[in-house]
Tab-separated table of C-alpha atoms and ligand atoms in Angstrom:
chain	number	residue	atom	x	y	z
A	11	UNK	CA	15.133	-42.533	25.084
A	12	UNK	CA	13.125	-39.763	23.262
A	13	UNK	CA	12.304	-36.100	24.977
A	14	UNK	CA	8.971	-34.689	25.658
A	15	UNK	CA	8.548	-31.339	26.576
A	16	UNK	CA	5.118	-30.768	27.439
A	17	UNK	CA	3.435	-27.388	28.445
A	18	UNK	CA	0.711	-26.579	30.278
A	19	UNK	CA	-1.378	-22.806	30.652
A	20	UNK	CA	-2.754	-20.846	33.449
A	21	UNK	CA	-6.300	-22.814	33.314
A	22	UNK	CA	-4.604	-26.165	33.308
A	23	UNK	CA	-3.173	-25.264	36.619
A	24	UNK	CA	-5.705	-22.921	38.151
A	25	UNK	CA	-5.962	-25.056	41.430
A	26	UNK	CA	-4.663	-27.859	43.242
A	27	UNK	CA	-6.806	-30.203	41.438
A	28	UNK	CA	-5.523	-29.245	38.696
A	29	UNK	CA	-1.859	-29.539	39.559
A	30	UNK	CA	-2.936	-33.199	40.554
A	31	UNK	CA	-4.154	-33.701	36.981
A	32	UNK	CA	-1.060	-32.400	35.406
A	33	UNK	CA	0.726	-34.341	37.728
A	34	UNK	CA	-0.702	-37.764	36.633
A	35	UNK	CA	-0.630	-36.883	32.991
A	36	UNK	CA	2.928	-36.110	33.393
A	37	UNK	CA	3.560	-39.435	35.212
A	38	UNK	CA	1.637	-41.388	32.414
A	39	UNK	CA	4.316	-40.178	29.402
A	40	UNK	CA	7.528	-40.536	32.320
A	41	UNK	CA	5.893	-44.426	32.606
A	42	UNK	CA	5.855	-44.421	28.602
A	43	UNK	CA	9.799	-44.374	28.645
A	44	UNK	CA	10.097	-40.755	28.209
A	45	UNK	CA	12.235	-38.212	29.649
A	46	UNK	CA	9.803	-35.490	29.952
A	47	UNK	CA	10.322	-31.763	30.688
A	48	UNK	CA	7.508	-29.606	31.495
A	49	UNK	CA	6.801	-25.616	31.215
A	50	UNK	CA	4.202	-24.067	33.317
A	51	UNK	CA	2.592	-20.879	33.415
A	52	UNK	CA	0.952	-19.102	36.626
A	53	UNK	CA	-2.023	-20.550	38.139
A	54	UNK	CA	-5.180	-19.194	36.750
A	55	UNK	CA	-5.298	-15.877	36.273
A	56	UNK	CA	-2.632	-14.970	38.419
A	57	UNK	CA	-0.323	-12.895	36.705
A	58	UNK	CA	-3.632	-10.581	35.772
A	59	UNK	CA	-3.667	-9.947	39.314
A	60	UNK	CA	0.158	-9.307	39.880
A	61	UNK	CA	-0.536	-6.427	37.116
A	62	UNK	CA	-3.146	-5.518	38.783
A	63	UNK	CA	-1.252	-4.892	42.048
A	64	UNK	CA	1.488	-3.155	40.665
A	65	UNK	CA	-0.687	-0.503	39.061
A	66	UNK	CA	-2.877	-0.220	42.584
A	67	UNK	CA	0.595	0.893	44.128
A	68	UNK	CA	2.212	2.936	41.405
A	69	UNK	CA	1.157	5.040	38.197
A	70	UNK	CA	4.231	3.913	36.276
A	71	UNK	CA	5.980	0.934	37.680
A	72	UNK	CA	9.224	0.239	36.439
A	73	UNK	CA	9.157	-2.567	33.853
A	74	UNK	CA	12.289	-4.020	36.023
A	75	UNK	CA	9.796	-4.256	39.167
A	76	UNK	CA	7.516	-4.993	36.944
A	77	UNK	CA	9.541	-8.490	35.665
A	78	UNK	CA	10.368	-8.849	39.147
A	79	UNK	CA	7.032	-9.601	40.214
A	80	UNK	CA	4.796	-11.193	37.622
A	81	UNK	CA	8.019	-13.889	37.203
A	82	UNK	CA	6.632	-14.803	40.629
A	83	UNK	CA	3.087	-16.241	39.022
A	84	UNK	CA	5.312	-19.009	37.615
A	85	UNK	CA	7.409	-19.925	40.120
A	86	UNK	CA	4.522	-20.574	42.159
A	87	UNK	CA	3.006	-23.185	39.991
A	88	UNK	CA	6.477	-24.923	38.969
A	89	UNK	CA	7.397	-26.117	42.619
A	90	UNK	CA	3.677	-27.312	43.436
A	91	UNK	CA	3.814	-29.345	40.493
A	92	UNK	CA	7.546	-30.976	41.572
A	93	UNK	CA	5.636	-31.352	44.842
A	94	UNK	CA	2.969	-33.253	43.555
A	95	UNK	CA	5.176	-35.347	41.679
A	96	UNK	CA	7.641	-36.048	44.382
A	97	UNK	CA	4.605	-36.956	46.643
A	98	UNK	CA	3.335	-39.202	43.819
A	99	UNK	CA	7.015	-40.988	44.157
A	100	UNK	CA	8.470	-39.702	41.246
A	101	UNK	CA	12.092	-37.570	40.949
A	102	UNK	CA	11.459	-34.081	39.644
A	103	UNK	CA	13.157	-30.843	40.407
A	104	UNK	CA	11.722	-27.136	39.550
A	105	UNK	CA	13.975	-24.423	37.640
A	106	UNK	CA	13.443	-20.831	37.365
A	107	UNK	CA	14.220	-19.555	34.024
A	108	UNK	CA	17.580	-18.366	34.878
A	109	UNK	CA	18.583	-21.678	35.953
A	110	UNK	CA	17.258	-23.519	33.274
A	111	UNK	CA	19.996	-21.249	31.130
A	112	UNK	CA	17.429	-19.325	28.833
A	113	UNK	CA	19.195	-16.394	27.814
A	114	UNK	CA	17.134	-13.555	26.648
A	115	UNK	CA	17.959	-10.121	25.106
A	116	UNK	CA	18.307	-7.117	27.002
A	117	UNK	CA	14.429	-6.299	27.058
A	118	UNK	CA	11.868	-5.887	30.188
A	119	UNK	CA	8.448	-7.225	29.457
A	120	UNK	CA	8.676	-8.441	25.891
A	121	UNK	CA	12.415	-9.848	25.433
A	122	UNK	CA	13.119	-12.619	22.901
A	123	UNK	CA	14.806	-15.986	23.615
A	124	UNK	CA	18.711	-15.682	21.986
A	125	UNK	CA	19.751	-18.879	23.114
A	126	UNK	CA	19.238	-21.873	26.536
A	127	UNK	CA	22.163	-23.951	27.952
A	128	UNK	CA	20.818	-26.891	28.123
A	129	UNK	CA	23.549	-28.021	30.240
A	130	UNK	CA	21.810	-27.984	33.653
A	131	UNK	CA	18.480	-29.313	32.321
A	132	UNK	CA	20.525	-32.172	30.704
A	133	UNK	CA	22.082	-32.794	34.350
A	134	UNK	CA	19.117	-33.634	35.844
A	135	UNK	CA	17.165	-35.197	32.974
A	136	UNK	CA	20.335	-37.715	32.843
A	137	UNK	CA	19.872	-38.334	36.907
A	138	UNK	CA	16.120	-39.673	36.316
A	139	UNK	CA	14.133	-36.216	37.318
A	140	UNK	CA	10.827	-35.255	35.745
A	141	UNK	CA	12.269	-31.281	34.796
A	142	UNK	CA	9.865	-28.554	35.941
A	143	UNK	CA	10.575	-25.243	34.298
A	144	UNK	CA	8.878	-21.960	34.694
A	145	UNK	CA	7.640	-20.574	31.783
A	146	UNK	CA	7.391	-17.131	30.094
A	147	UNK	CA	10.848	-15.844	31.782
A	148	UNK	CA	14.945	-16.187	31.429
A	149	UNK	CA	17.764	-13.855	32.148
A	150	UNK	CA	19.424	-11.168	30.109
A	151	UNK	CA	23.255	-11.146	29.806
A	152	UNK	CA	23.397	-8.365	32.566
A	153	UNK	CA	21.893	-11.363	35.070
A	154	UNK	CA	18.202	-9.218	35.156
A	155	UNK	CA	15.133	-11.174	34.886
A	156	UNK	CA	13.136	-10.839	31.809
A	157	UNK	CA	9.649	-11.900	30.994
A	158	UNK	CA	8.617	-12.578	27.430
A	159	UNK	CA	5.221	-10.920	26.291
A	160	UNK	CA	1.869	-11.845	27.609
A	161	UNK	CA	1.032	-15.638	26.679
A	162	UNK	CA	4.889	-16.306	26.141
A	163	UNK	CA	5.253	-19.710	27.953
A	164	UNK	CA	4.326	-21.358	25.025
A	165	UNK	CA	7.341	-19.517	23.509
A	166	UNK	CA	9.569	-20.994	26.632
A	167	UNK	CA	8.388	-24.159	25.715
A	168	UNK	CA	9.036	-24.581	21.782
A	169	UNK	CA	12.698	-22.700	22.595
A	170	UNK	CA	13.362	-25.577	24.878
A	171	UNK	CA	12.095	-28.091	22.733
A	172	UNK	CA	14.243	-26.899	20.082
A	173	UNK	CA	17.474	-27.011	22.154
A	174	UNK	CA	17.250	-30.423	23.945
A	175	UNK	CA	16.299	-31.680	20.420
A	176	UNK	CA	12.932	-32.952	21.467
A	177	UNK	CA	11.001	-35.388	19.825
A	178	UNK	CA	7.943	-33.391	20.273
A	179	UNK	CA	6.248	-30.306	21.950
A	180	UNK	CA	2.957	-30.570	23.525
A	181	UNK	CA	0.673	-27.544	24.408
A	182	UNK	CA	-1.830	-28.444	26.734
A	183	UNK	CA	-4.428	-25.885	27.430
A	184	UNK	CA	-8.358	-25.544	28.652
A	185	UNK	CA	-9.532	-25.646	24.042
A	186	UNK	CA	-9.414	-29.188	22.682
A	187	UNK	CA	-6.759	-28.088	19.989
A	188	UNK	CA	-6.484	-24.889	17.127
A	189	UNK	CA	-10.308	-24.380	15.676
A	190	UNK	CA	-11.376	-22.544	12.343
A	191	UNK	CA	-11.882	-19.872	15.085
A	192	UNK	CA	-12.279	-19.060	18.570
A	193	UNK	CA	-14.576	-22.028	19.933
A	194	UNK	CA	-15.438	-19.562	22.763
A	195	UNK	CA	-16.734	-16.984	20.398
A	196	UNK	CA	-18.193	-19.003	17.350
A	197	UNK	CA	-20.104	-22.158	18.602
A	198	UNK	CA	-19.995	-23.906	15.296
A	199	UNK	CA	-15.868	-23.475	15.621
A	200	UNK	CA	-14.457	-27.106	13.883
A	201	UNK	CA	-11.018	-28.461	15.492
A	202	UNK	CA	-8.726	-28.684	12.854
A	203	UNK	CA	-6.824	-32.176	12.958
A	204	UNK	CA	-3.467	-30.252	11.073
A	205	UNK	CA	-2.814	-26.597	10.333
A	206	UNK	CA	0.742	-24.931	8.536
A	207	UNK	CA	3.046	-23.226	10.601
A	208	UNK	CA	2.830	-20.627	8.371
A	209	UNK	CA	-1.116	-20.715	8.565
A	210	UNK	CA	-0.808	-21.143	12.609
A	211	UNK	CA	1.636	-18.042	12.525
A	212	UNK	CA	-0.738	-15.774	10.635
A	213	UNK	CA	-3.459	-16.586	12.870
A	214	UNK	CA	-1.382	-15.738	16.223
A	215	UNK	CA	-0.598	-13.109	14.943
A	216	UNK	CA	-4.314	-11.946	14.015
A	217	UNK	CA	-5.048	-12.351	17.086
A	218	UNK	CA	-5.817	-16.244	17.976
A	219	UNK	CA	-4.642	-16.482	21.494
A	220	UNK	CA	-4.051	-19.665	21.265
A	221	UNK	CA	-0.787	-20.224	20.780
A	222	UNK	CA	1.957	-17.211	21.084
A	223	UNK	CA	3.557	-16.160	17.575
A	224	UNK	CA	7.106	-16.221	18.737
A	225	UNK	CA	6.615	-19.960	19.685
A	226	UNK	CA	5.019	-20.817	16.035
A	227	UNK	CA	8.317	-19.169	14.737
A	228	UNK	CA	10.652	-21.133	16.855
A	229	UNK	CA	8.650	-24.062	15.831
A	230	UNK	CA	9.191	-23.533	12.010
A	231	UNK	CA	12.530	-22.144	12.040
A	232	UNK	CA	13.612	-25.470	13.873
A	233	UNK	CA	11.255	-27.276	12.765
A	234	UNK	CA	9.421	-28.815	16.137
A	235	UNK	CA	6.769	-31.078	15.965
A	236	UNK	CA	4.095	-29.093	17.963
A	237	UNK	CA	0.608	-30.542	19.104
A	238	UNK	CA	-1.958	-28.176	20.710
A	239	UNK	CA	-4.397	-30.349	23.138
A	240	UNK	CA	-6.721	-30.726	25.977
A	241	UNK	CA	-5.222	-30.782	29.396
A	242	UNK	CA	-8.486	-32.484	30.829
A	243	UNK	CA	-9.848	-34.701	27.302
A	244	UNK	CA	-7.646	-36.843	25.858
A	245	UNK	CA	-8.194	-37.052	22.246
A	246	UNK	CA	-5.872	-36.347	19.479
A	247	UNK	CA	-5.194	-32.214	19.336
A	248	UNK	CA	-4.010	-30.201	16.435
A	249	UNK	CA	-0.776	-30.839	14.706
A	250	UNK	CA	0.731	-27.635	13.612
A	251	UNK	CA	3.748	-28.569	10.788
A	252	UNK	CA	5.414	-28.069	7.845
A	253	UNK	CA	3.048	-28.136	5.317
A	254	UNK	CA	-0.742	-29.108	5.510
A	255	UNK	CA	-3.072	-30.123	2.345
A	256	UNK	CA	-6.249	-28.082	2.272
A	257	UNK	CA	-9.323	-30.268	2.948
A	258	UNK	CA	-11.637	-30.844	0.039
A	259	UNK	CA	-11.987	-27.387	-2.744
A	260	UNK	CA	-11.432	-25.275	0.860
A	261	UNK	CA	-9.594	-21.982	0.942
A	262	UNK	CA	-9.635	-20.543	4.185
A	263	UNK	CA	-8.226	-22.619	7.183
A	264	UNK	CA	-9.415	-20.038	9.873
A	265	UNK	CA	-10.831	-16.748	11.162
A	266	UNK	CA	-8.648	-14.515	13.863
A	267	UNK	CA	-10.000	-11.169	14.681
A	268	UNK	CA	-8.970	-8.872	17.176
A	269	UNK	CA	-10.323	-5.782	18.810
A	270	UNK	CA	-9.130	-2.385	20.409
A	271	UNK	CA	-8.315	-1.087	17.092
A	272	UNK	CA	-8.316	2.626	16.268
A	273	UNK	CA	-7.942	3.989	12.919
A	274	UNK	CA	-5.692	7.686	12.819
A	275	UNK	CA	-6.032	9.673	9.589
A	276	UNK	CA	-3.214	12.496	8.724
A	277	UNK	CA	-4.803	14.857	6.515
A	278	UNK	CA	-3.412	17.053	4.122
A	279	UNK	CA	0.430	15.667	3.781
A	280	UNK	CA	2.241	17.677	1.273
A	281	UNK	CA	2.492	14.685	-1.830
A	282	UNK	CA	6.470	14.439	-1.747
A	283	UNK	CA	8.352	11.172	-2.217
A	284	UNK	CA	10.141	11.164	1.439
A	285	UNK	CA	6.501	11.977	2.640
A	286	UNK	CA	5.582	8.307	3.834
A	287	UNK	CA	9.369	7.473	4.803
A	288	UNK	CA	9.407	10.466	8.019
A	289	UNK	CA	5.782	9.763	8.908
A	290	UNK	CA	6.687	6.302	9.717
A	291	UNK	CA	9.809	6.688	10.585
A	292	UNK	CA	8.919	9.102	13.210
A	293	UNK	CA	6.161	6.391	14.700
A	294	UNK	CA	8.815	3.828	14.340
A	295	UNK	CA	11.304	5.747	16.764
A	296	UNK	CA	8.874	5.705	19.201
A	297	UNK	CA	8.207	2.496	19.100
A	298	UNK	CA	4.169	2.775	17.692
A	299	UNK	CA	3.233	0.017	15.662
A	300	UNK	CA	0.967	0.220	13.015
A	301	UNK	CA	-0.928	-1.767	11.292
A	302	UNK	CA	-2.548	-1.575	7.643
A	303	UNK	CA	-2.057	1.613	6.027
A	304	UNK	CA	-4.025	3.677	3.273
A	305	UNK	CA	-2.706	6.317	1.374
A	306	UNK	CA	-5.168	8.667	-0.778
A	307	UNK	CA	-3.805	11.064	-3.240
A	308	UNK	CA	-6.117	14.828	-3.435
A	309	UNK	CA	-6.013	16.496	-6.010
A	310	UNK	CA	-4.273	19.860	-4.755
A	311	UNK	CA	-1.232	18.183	-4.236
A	312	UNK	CA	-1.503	16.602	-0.754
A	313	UNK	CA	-2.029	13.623	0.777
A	314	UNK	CA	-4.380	11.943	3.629
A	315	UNK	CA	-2.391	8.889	5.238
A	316	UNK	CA	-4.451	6.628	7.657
A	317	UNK	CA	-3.278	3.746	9.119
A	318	UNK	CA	-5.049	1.343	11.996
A	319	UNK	CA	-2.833	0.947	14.923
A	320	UNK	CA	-3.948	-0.373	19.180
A	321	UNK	CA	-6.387	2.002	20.323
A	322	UNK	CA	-3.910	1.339	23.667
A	323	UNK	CA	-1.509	4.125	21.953
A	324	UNK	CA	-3.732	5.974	20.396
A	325	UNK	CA	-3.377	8.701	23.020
A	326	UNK	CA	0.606	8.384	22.713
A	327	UNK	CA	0.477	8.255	18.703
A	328	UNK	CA	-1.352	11.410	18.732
A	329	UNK	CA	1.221	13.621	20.815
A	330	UNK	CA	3.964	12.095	19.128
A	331	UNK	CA	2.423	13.578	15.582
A	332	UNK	CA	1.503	16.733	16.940
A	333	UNK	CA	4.874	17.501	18.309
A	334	UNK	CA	5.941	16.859	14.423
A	335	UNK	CA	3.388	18.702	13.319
A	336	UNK	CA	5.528	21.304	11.572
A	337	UNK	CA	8.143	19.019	10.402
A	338	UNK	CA	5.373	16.771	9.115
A	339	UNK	CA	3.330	20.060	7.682
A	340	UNK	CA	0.027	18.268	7.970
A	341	UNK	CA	-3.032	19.947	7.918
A	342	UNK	CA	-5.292	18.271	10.892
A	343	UNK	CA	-5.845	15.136	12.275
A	344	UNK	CA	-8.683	12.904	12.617
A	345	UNK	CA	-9.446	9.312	14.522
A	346	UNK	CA	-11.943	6.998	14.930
A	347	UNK	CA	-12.092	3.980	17.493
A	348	UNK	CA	-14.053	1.267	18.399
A	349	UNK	CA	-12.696	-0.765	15.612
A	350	UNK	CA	-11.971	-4.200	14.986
A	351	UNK	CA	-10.123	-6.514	12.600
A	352	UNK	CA	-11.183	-9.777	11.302
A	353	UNK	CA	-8.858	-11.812	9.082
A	354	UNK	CA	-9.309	-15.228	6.528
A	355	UNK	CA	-5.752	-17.140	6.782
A	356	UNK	CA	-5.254	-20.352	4.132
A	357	UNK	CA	-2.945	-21.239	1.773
A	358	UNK	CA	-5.579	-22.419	-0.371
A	359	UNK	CA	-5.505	-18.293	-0.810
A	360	UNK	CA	-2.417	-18.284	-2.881
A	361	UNK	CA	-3.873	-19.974	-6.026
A	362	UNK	CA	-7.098	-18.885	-5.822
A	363	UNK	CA	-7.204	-15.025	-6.553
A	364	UNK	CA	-10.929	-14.625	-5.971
A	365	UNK	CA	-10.927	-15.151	-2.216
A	366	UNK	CA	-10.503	-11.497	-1.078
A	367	UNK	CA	-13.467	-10.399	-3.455
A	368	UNK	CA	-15.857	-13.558	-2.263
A	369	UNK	CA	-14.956	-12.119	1.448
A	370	UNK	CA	-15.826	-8.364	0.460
A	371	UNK	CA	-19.187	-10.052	-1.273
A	372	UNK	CA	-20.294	-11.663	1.743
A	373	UNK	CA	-19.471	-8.974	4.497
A	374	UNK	CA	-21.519	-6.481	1.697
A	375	UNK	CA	-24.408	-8.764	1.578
A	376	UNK	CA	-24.447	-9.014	5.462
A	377	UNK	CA	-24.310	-4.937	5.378
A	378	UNK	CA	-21.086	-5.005	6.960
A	379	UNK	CA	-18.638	-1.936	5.993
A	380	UNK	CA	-15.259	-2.486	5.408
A	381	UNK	CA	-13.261	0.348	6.146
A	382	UNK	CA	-9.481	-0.687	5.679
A	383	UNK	CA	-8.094	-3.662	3.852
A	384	UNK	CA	-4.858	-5.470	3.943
A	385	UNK	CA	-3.643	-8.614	2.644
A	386	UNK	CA	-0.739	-11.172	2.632
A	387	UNK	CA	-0.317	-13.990	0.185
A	388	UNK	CA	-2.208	-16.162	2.805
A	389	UNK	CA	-4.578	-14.088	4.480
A	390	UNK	CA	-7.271	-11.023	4.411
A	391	UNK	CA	-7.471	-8.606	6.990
A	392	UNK	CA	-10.251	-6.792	7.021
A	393	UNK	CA	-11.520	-3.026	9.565
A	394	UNK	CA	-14.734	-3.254	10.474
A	395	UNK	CA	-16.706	-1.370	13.218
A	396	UNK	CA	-16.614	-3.615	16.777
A	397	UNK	CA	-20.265	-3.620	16.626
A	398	UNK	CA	-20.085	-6.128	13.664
A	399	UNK	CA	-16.788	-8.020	14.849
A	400	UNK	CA	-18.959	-11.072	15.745
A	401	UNK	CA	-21.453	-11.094	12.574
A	402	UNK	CA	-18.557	-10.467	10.421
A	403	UNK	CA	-16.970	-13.903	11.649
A	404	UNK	CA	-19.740	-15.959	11.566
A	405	UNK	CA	-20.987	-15.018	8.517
A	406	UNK	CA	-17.747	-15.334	6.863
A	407	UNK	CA	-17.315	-18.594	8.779
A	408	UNK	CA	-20.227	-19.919	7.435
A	409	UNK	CA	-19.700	-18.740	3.860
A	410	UNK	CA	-16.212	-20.232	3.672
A	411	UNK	CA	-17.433	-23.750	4.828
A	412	UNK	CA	-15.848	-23.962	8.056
A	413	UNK	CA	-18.906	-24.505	10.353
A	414	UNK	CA	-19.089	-28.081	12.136
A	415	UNK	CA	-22.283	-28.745	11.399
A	416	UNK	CA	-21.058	-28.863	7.564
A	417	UNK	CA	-19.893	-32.059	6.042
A	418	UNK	CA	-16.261	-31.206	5.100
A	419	UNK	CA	-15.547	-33.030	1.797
A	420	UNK	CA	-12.465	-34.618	1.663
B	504	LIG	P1	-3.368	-21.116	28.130
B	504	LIG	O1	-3.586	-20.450	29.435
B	504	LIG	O2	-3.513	-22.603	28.179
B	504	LIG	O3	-2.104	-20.671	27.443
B	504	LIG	P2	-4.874	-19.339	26.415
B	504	LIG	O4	-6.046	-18.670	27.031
B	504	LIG	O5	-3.631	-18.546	26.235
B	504	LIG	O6	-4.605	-20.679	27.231
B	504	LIG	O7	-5.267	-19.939	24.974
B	504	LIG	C1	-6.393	-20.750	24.829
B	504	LIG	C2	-7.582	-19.905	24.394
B	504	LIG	O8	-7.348	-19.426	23.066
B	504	LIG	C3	-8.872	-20.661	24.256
B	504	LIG	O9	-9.544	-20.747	25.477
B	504	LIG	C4	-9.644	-19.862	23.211
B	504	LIG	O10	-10.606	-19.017	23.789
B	504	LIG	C5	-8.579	-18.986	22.558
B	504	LIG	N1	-8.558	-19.087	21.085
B	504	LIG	C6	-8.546	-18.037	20.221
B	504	LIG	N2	-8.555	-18.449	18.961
B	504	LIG	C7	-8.566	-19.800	18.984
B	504	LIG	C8	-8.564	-20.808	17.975
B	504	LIG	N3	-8.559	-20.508	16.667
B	504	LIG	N4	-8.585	-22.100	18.365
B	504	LIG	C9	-8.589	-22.426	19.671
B	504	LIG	N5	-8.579	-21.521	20.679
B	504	LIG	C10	-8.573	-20.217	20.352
B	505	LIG	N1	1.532	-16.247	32.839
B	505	LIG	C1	1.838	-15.488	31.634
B	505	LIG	C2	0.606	-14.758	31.141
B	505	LIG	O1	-0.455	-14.841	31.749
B	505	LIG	C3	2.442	-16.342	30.557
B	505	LIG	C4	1.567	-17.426	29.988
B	505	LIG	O2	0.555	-17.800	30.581
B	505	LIG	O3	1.937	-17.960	28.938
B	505	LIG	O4	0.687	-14.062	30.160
B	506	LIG	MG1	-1.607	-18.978	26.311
């Protein structure tokens, strides 16, 4: 008998309706001949409002509390849907993440999945029970809930389908699949019948919510066969796999952009070879992640650094280099917000060397300014002002043929 795990978001669950719908879409691949196990997240937009709690009663809350109470959202939503299934006739039992045996590291808020006994799961699979698990939590060795980043049920549910050896892992969520871009944001946004993992894993990590990067990683380090769907429509998602052939003379698979990003600029570094090495090592120890970097050479011997970083830590990233200041021996610094980044991802990029300059060309014709630029063998990121976030990605989604009102030659 082949295993399904199937996982469904915070939309796909947002009410009882909803749950019912699950429910009998759950029921339909159980009546297939499949054992099926099936991640939740928190109904809606629940665990917005835990947050939201915890910082009406407390400036800081600890990120233990903290794990303690948005793990709730989930639990919530796995034992109405065992409900609804036992009510429907069917055998299915609800786990928390704990008792499903996913082991995380020692981490509040953003730990990683080491490992999941499958043992229990196994147990009840093998006595005939639809398996209910919570996503977006499991336990650290010291027996301390941890949750796994913001969007990470998707991540619970590739981990487990790489354990119990599934056949498949199914993403259900309120989009009909992965599009060229964010359908919500760019109407002419194409569904994509196949995208790489590597493409898919680019993209998360640009900033398509759609699927959470840690789960495309699981998926291509254990090579899962993942399909991102509709939880209402039921049409044929997006296959994300090992390797996809680019449709037609096309270069560029997709469009991610994010926003919230400030740019910091350290003027005046003395032009020494350990220079860069403490600058980011210092940002490093405290944990500030930064993004693309940009190092300009003056000519009396010193150096500006900027780099593009979450205008979140801005205010952080800024003490942290002023208490280095002398150890640093910069001259000032300056910032600039209200920045955002929008990337190309395809592998079609890695033969064709004139992609970057064709993006540069058509953000320059729109009279769009780039002001940072970074790039990986499959994709260009690009810092624009947030003002022209959303011309930038149509224009560039038009110019790179991914609109749906194009006929895409095959
Ligand atoms: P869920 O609650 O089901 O996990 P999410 O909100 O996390 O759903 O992810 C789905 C959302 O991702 C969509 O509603 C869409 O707005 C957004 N999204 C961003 N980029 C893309 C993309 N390239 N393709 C599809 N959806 C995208
Ligand atoms: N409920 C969690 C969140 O809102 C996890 C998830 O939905 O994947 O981030
Ligand atoms: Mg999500």
């Amino acid at each position: 008998m082949s295993l399904i795990v199937q996982k469904y978001g915070g939309t796909s669950v947002e009410s009882i309706e909803r749950i019912q719908n699950v429910a009998n879409r759950v029921i339909e691949t159980h009546l297939q001949g499949h054992e099926v196990v099936v991640v939740v997240s928190a109904m809606g937009k629940s665990t917005d409002h835990l947050i939201k709690m915890a910082h009406n009663i407390s400036d800081h809350p600890s990120k233990r509390e903290l794990d303690m109470l948005i793990s709730t959202g989930e639990q919530v939503s796995m034992s109405l849907l065992a409900m609804a299934l036992q009510q429907k006739g069917y055998h299915s039992v609800s786990l928390t993440g704990w008792q499903a045996g996913i082991k995380t590291e020692s981490e509040h808020g953003n730990a990683r999945i080491l490992n999941i006994e499958t043992k229990r799961i196994n147990r009840h699979l093998a006595s005939g029970n639809i398996v209910i698990v919570a996503g977006f939590q499991g336990m650290m060795i010291e027996e301390e809930i941890a949750t796994l980043g913001r969007g990470g049920s998707d991540t619970s549910a590739v981990a487990l389908a790489a354990s119990l050896k599934a056949s498949k892992c199914e993403i259900y969520t309120d989009v009909k699949g992965v599009y060229t871009t964010d359908p919500r944001v760019v109407n002419e946004a194409r569904k994509l019948p196949a995208i790489s993992y590597d493409e898919m894993l680019e993209m998360a990590n640009l900033g398509a919510g759609v699927l959470h990067p840690r789960s495309v990683e699981f998926a291509k380090n254990y090579n899962v066969t993942l399909e991102v769907r509709s939880s209402i429509e039921k049409e044929a998602g997006t296959m994300v796999e090992e390797e996809v052939s680019m449709e037609g003379n096309l270069m560029v698979r997709g469009i991610a952009f994010e926003d919230n990003v400030t740019k910091i600029t350290v003027h005046g570094l003395p032009d020494e070879m350990s220079m860069l090495a403490n600058l980011f090592t210092i940002l490093a120890d405290h944990q500030i992640n930064v993004d693309v970097i940009i190092q300009n050479t003056n000519g009396n011997q010193t150096t500006n650094v900027s780099f593009s970083l979450d205008s979140e830590v801005l205010k952080e990233t800024l003490e942290v280099l002023k208490q280095y200041r002398s150890h640093l021996n910069y001259d000032h610094i300056t910032h600039e917000g209200h920045l955002a980044k929008v990337s190309i991802v395809g592998s079609g990029m890695i033969s064709n060397p004139g992609v970057a300059a064709q993006m540069f060309e058509v953000l320059a014709n729109d009279h769009i300014k780039v002001k940072m630029v970074s790039t990986s063998e499959i994709k260009v990121s690009t810092i624009v002002d947030s003002s022209m976030m959303i011309p930038a990605i149509e224009c560039l989604h038009e110019a790179f043929e991914l609109d749906a009102r194009k006929p895409v030659h095959v």
